[in-house]
CSV table of C-alpha atoms in Angstrom, one decimal:
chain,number,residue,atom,x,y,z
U,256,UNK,CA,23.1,37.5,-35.8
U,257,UNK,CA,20.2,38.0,-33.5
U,258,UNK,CA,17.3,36.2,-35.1
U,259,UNK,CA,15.3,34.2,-33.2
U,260,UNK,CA,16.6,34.9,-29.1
U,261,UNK,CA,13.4,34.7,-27.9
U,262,UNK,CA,13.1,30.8,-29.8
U,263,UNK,CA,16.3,29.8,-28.5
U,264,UNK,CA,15.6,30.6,-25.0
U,265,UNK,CA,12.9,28.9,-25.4
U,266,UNK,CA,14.3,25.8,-26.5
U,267,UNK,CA,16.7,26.1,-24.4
U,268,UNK,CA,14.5,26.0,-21.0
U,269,UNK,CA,12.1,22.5,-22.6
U,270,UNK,CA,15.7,21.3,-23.1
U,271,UNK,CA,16.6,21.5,-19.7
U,272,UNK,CA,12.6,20.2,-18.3
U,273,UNK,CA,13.5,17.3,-20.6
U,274,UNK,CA,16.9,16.8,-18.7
U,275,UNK,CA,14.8,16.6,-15.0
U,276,UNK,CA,11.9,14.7,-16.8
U,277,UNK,CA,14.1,12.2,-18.1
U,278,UNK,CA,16.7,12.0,-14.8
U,279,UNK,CA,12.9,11.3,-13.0
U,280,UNK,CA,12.2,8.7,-15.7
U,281,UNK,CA,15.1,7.1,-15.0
U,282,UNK,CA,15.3,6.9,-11.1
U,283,UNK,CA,11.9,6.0,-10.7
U,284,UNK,CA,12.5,3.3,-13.1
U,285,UNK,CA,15.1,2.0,-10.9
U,286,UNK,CA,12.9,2.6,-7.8
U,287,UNK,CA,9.9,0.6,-9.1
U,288,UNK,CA,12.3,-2.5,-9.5
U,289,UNK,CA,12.8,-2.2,-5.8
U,290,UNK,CA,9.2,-1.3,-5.0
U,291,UNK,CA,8.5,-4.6,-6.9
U,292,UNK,CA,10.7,-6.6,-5.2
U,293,UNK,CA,9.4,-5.5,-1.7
U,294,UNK,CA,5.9,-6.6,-3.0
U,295,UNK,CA,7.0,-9.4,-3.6
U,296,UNK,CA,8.9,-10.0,-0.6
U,297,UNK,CA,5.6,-9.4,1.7
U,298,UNK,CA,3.9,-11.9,-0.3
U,299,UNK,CA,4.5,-14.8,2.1
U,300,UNK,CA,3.4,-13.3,5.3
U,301,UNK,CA,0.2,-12.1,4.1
U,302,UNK,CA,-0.5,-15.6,2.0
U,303,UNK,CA,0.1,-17.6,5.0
U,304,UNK,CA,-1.7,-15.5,7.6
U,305,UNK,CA,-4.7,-15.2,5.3
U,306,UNK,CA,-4.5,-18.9,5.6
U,307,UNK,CA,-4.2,-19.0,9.4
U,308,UNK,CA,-7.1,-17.0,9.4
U,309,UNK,CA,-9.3,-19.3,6.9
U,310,UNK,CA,-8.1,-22.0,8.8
U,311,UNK,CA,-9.5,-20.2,12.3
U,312,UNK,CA,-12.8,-19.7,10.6
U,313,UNK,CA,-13.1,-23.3,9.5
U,314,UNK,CA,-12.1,-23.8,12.9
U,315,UNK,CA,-15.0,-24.9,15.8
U,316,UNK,CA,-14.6,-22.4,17.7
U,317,UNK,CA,-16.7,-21.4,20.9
U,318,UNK,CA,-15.5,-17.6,21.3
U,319,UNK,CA,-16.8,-15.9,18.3
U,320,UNK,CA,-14.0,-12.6,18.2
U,321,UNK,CA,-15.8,-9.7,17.1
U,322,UNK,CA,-13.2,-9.2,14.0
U,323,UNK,CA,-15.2,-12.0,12.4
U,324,UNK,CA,-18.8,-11.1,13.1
U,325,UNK,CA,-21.2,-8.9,10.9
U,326,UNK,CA,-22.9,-6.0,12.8
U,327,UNK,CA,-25.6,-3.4,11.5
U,328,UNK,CA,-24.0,-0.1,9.7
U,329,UNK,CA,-23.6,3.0,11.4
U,330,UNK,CA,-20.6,4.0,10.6
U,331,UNK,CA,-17.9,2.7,8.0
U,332,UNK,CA,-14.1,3.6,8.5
U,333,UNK,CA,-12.0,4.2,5.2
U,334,UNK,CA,-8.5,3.8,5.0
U,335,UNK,CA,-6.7,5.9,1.9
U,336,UNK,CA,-3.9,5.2,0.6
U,337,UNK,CA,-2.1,7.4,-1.3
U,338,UNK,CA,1.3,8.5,-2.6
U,339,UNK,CA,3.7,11.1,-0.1
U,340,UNK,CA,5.2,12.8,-3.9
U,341,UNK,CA,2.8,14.0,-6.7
U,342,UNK,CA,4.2,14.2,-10.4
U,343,UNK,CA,2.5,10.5,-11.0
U,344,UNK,CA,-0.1,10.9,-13.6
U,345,UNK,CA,-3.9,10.1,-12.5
U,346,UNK,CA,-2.4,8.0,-9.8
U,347,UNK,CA,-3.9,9.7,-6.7
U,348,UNK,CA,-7.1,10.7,-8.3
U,349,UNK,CA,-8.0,7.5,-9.2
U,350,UNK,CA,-7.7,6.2,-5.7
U,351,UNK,CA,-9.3,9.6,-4.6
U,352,UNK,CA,-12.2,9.3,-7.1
U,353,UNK,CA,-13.1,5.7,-6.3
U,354,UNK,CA,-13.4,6.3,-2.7
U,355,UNK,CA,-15.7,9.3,-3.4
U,356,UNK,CA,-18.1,7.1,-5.2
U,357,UNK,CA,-18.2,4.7,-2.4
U,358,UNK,CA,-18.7,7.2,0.3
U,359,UNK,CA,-20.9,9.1,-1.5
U,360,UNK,CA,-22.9,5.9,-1.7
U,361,UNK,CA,-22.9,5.8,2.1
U,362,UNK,CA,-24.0,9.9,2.5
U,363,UNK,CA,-27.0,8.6,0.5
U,364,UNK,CA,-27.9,5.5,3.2
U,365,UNK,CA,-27.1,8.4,6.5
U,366,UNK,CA,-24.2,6.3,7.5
U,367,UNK,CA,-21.4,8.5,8.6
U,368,UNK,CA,-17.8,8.1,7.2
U,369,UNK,CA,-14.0,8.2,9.0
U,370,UNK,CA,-11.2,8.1,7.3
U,371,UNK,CA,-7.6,7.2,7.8
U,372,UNK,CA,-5.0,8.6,5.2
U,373,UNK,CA,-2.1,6.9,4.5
U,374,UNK,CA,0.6,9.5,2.5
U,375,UNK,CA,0.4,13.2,2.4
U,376,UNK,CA,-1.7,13.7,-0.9
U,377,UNK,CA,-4.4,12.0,0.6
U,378,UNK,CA,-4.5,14.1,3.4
U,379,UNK,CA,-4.1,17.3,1.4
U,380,UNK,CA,-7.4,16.1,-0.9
U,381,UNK,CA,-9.1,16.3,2.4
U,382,UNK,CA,-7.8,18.8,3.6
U,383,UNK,CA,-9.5,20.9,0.5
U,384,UNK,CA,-12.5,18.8,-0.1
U,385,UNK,CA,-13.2,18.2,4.2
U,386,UNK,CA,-14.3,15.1,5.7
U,387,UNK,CA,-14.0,13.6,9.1
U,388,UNK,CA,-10.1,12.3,9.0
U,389,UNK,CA,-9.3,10.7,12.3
U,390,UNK,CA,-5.5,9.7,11.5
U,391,UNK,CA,-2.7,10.1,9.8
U,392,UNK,CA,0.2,8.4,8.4
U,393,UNK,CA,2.7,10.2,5.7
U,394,UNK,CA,6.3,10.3,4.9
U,395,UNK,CA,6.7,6.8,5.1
U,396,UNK,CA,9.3,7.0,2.1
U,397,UNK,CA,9.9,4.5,-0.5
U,398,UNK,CA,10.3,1.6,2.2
U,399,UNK,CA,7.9,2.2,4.0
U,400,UNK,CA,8.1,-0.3,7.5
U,401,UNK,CA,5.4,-1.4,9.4
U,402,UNK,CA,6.1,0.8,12.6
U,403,UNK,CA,5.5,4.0,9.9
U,404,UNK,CA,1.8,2.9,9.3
U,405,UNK,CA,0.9,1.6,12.9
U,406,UNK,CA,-0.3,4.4,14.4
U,407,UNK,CA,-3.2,5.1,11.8
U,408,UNK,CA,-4.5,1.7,11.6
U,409,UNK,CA,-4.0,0.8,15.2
U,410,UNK,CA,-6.4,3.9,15.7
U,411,UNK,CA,-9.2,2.7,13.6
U,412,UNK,CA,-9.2,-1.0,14.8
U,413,UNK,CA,-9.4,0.8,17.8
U,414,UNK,CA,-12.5,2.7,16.4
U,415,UNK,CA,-14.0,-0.4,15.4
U,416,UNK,CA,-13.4,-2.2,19.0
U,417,UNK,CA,-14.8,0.7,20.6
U,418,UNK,CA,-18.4,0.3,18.4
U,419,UNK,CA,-17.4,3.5,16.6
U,420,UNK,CA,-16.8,2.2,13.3
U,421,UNK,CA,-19.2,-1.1,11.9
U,422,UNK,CA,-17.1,-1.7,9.2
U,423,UNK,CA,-13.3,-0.8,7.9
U,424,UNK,CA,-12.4,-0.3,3.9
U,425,UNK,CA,-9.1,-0.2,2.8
U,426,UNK,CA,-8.5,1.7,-1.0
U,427,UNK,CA,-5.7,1.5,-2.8
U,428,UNK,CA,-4.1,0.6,-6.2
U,429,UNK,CA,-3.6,-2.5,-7.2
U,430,UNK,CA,-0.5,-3.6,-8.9
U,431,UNK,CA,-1.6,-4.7,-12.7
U,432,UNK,CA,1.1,-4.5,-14.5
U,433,UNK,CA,4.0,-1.7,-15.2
U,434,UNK,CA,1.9,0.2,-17.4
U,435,UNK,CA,-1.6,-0.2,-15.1
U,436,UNK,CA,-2.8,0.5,-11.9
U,437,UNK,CA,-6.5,0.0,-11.0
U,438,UNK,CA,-8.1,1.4,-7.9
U,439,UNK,CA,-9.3,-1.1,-5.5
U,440,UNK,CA,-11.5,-1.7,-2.3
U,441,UNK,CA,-11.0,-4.2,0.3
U,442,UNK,CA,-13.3,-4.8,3.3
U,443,UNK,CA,-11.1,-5.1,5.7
U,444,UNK,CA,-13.6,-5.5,8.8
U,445,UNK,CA,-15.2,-7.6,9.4
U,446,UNK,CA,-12.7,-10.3,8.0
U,447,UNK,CA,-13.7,-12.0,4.8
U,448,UNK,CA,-12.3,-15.2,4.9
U,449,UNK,CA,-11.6,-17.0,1.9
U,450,UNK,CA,-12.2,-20.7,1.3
U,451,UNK,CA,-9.5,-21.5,-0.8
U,452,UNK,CA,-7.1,-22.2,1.9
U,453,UNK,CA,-9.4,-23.6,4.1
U,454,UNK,CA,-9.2,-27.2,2.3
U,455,UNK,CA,-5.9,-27.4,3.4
U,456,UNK,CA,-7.2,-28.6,7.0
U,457,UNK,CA,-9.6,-31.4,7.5
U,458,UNK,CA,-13.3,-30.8,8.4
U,459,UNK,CA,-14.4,-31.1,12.4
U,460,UNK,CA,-10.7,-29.3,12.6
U,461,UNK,CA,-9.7,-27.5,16.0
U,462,UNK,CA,-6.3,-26.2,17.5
U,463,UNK,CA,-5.0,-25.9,20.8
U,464,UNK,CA,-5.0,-23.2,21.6
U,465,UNK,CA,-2.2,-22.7,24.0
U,466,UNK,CA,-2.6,-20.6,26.8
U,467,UNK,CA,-6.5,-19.7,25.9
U,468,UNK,CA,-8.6,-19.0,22.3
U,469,UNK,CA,-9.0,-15.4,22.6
U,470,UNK,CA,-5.9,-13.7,23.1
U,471,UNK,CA,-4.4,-15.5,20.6
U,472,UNK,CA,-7.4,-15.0,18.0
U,473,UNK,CA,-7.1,-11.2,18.5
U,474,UNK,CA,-3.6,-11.5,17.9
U,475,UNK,CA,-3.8,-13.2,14.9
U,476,UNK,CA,-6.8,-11.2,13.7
U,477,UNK,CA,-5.0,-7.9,14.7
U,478,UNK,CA,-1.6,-9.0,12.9
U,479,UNK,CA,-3.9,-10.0,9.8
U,480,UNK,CA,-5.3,-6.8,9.1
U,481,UNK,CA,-2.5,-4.9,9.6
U,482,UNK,CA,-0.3,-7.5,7.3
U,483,UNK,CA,-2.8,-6.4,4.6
U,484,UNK,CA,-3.0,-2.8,5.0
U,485,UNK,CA,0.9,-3.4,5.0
U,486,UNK,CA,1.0,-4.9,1.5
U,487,UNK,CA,-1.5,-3.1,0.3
U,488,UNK,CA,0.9,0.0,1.0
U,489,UNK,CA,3.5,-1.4,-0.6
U,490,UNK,CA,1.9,-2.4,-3.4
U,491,UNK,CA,0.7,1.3,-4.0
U,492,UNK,CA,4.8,2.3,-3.6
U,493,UNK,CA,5.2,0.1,-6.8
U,494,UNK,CA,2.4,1.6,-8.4
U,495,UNK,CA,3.3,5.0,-7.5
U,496,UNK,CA,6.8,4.5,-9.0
U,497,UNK,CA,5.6,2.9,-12.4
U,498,UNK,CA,3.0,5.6,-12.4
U,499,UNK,CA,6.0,8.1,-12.4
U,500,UNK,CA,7.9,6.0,-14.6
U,501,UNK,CA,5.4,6.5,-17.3
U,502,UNK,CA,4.2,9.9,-17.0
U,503,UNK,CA,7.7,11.0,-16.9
U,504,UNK,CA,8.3,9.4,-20.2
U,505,UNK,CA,5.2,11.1,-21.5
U,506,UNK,CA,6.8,14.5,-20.5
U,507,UNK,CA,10.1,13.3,-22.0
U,508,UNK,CA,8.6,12.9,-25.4
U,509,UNK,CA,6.0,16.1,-25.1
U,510,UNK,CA,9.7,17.4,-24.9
U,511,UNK,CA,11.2,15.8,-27.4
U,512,UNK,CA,8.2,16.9,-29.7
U,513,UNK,CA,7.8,20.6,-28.8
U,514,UNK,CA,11.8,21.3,-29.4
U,515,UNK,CA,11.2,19.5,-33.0
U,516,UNK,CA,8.5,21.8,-33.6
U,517,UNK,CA,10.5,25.0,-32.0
U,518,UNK,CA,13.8,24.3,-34.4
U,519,UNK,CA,11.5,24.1,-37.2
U,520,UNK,CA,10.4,27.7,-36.4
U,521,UNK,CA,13.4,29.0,-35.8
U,522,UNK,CA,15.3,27.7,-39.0
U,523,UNK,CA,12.5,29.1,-40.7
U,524,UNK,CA,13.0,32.3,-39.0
U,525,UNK,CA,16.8,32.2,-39.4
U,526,UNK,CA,16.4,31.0,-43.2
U,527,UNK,CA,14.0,33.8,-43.6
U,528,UNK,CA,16.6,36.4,-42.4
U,529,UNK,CA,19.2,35.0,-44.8
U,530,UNK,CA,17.2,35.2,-47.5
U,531,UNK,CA,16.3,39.0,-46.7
U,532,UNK,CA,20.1,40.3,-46.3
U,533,UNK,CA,21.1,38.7,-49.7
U,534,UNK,CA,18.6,39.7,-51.5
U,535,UNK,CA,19.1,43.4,-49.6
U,536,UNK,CA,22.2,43.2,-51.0
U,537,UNK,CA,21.7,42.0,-54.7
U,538,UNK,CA,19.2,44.8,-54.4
U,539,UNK,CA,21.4,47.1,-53.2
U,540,UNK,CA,24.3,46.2,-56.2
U,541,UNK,CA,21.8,46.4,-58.9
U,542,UNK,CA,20.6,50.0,-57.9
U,543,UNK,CA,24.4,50.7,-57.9
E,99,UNK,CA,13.4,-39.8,9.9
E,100,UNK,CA,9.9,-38.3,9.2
E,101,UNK,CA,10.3,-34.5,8.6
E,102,UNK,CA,7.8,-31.7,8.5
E,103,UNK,CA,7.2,-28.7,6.0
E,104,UNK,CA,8.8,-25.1,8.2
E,105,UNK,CA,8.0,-21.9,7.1
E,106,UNK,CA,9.2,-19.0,9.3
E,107,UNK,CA,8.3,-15.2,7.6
E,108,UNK,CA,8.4,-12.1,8.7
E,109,UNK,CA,5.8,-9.1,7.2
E,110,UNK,CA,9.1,-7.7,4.8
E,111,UNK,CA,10.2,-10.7,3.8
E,112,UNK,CA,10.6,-14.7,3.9
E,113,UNK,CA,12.9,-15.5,6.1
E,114,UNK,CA,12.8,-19.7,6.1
E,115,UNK,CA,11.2,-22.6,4.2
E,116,UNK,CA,12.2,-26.3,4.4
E,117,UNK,CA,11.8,-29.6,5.7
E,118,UNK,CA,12.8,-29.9,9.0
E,119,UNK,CA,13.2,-32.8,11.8
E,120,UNK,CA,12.3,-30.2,14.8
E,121,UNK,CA,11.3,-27.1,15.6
E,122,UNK,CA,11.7,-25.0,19.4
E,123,UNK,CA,9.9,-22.0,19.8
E,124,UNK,CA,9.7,-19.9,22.7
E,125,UNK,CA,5.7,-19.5,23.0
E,126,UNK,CA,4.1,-17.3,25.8
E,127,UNK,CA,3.2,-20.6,27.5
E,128,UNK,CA,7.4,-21.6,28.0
E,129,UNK,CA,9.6,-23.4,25.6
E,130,UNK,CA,7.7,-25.8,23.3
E,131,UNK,CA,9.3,-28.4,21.2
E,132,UNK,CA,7.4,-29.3,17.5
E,133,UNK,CA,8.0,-32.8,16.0
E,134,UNK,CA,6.5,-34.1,12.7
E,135,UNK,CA,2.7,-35.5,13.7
E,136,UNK,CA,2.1,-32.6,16.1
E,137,UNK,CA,-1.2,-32.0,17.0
E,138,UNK,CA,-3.1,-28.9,15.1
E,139,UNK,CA,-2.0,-25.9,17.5
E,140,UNK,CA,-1.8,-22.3,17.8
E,141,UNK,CA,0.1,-19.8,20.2
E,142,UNK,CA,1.7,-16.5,20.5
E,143,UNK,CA,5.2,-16.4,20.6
E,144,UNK,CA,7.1,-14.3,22.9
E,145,UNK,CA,11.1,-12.6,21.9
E,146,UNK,CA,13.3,-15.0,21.7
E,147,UNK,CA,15.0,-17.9,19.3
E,148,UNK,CA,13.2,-20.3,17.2
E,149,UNK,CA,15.6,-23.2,16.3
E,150,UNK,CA,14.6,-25.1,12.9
E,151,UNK,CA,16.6,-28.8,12.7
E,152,UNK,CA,17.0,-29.2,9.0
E,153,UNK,CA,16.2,-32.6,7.1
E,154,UNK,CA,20.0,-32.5,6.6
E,155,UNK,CA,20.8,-32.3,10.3
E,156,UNK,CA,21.7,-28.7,9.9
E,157,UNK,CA,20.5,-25.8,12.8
E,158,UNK,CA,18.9,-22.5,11.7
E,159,UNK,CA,18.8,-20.0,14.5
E,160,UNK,CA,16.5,-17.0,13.9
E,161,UNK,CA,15.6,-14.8,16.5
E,162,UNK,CA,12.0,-13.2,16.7
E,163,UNK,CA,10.5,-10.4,18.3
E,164,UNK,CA,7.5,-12.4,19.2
E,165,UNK,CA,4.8,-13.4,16.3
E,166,UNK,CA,2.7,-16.4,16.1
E,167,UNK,CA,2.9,-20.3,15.5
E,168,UNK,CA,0.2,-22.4,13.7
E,169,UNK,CA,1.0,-26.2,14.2
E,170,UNK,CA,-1.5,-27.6,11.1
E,171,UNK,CA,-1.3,-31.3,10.2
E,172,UNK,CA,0.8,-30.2,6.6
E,173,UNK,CA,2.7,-27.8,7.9
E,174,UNK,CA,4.4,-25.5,11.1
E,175,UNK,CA,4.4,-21.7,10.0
E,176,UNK,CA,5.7,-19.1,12.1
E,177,UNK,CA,4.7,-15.6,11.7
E,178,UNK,CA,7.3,-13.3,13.1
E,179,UNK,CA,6.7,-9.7,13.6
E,180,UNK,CA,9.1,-7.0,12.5
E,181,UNK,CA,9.4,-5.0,15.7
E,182,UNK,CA,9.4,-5.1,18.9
E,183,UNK,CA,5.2,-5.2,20.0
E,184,UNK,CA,3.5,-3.5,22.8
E,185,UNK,CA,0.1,-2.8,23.3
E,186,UNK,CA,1.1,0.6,25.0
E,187,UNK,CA,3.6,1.3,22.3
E,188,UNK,CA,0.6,0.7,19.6
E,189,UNK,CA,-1.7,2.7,21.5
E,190,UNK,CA,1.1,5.7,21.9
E,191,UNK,CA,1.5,5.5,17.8
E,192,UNK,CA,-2.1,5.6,17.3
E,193,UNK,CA,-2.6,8.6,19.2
E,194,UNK,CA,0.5,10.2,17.6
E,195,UNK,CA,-1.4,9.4,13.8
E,196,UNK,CA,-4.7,11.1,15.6
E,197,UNK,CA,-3.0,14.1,17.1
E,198,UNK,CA,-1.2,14.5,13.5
E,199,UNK,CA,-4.5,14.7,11.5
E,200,UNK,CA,-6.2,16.8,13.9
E,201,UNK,CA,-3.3,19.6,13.9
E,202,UNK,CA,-3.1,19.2,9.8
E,203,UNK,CA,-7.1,19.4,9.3
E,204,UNK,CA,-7.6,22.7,12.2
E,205,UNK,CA,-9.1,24.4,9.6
E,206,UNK,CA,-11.1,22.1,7.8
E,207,UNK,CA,-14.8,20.8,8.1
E,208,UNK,CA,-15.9,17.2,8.9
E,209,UNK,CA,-18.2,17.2,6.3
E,210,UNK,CA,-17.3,15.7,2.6
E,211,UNK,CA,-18.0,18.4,0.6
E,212,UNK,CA,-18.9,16.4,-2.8
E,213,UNK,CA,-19.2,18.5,-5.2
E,214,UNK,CA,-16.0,20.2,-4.7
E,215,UNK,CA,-14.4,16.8,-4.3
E,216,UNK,CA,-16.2,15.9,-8.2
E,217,UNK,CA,-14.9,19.7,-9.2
E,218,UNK,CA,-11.5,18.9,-8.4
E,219,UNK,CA,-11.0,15.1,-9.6
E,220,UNK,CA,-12.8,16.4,-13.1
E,221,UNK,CA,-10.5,18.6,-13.1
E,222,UNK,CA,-7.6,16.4,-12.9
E,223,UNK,CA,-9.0,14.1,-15.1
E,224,UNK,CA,-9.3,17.4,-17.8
E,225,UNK,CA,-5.7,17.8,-17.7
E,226,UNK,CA,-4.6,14.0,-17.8
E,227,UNK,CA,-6.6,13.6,-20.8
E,228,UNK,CA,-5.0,16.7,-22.5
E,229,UNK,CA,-1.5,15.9,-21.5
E,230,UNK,CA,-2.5,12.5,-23.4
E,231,UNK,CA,-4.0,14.0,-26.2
E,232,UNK,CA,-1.1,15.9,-26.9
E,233,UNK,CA,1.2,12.8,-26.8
E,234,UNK,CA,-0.9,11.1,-29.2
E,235,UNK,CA,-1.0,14.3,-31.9
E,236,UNK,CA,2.6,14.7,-31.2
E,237,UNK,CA,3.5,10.9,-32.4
């Protein structure tokens, strides 16, 4: 019987999205467990050098390092972060719109922007849309190291030693839960301490500082920033694969749904031609 | 024995965290030996060993790359790096992430061009909200 091809090709090919959509579902559910994990895992480092650091501000210190002083805006530097894969829902643009709105706020005071993307997406959006991008990082994979991010943020502390840049943002997403994600904006430069770990050393407190103050402070500074960037990275890896995660599922059911609705159509259709033959053929015996 | 809180991480993970009787680290100055009650100190640390002597008598070996110690009075943390660190190496990588957005963006101006930027994200935004419009119609 040939009712209906066209329906069951159809039905056929959502069948077979669903299959991909649901295999996606499923690895990137396994993926974000890992992505979590590794979030988790740079915890540490970035909680206790964000405490050396608070500790260093408390600190009397002589030598001022210039990752800890405030200097007139000229020139911001914005680090991106994005995903290197798309099929993530509103992932990208939310990170994409959110840093519009900032450095449109900027264009409005003249201050000139640079920015650093971190993941290919990111760099395609400027790419279309322009803007000044100075460096790159993509491909950095679901684990992504250290090493894979250096080269862009090494290039725009270098900026910001340099005078080039006055101040350094980082945006990303922030981790909510599975089913949220929230853009976010860090001021990297200059470093914003936090007090909260500062009580954990007594007032009038001072290292040694063993050979001298300052190579050690731009060490530590240095290592700081790029510890956050690093988790900050990572965190977006975990967001990126619950982001999948769920819009996968989404397509899943759209799936699921639009085959429902297709059978229904072609049972009617089939039904329909049924119906027609017999009563062709009652017809048919009662002309007889 | 008076012991001292020892943390040792590196940026991917936690790699120690314990009491401990003694601490040797290889800092940039030589070898330096932390006992409970040291005075606050901090130091870079070049490759090498740092040997933790558990509360239970035990040695931990771990080897790092170089990283940092911070000797406060409640506790000795040592920040280990992940890689081998070289100012020339970072430098090298930086121009590397330069060069690589140069040769992608050839073709594309400096300026932010906004309201293509606000065409495109609406855009976006259009077809997120559809794709969850149908979800909800479909349920």
């Amino acid at each position: 019987m040939a009712v209906g091809k066209e329906i069951r090709d159809q039905i056929g090919s959502v069948k077979s999205t669903q299959k991909i959509t649901k295999a996606m579902e499923m690895v990137a559910a396994s993926k974000m467990r890992r992505a979590q994990e590794r979030m988790q895992a740079a915890r540490p480092y970035a909680d206790k050098i964000r405490s050396v650091v608070a500790h260093i501000a408390k600190a009397n210190l002589e030598y001022k390092h210039p990752y800890t002083v405030d200097r007139e805006v000229k020139r911001v530097g914005y680090i991106v972060v994005s995903s290197d894969r798309g099929l993530c829902g509103g992932l990208n643009m939310n990170v994409f719109r959110k840093a519009m709105i900032e450095m449109a706020d900027w264009d409005e005071k003249n201050v000139e922007i640079d920015v650093a993307t971190i993941g290919s997406k990111g760099l395609a959006f400027f790419r279309r849309t322009g803007g000044n991008v100075v460096s790159e990082a993509s491909h950095y994979g679901d684990k992504p190291s250290l090493t894979d991010l250096l080269g862009a943020i090494t290039s725009m502390l270098k900026a910001y030693d340099e005078g080039r840049i006055d101040r350094l943002y980082v945006v990303s997403n922030e981790f909510v839960n599975t089913m949220t994600q929230a853009p976010r904006v860090q001021q990297m430069l200059p470093v914003v301490a936090n007090d909260e770990a500062a009580d954990e050393v007594p007032d009038l407190f001072d290292y040694i500082y063993e050979p001298e103050a300052k190579p050690i402070l731009d060490t530590v500074l240095k290592r700081y920033i790029e510890s956050q960037i690093y988790e900050a990275v990572v965190e977006n890896v975990a967001c990126e694969q619950s982001a999948r995660m769920v819009a996968m599922k989404a397509a899943s059911d759209n799936a699921g749904d639009l085959i429902g609705e297709l059978e229904l159509v072609y049972n009617k259709a089939r039904q329909a031609a049924i119906t027609q033959e017999i009563s062709e053929i009652v017809g048919g015996a009662a002309a007889v | 024995m008076s012991t001292m809180q020892v943390e040792v991480v590196s940026a991917e993970k936690e790699i120690f965290s314990g009491q401990a009787s003694m601490l040797i680290a290889t800092a940039e100055a030589g070898e330096l030996g932390i006992y409970p009650q040291h005075i606050p100190l901090l130091t870079n640390l070049k490759a090498g060993d740092v040997r933790v002597q558990t509360a239970d008598g035990e040695e931990e070996v771990i080897y790092v790359s170089g990283g940092i110690l911070e000797v406060t009075p409640k506790k000795v943390t040592v920040l280990s790096d992940t890689a081998m660190r070289a100012d020339d190496l970072d430098e090298a990588a930086a121009l590397e992430a330069q060069r690589k957005a140069e040769q992608a963006l050839k073709d594309s101006t400096a300026d932010i061009n906004y309201a293509k930027a606000k065409a495109e994200l609406a855009q976006a935004a259009a077809q997120l909200a559809a794709i969850k419009k149908m979800a909800k119609r479909g349920r």
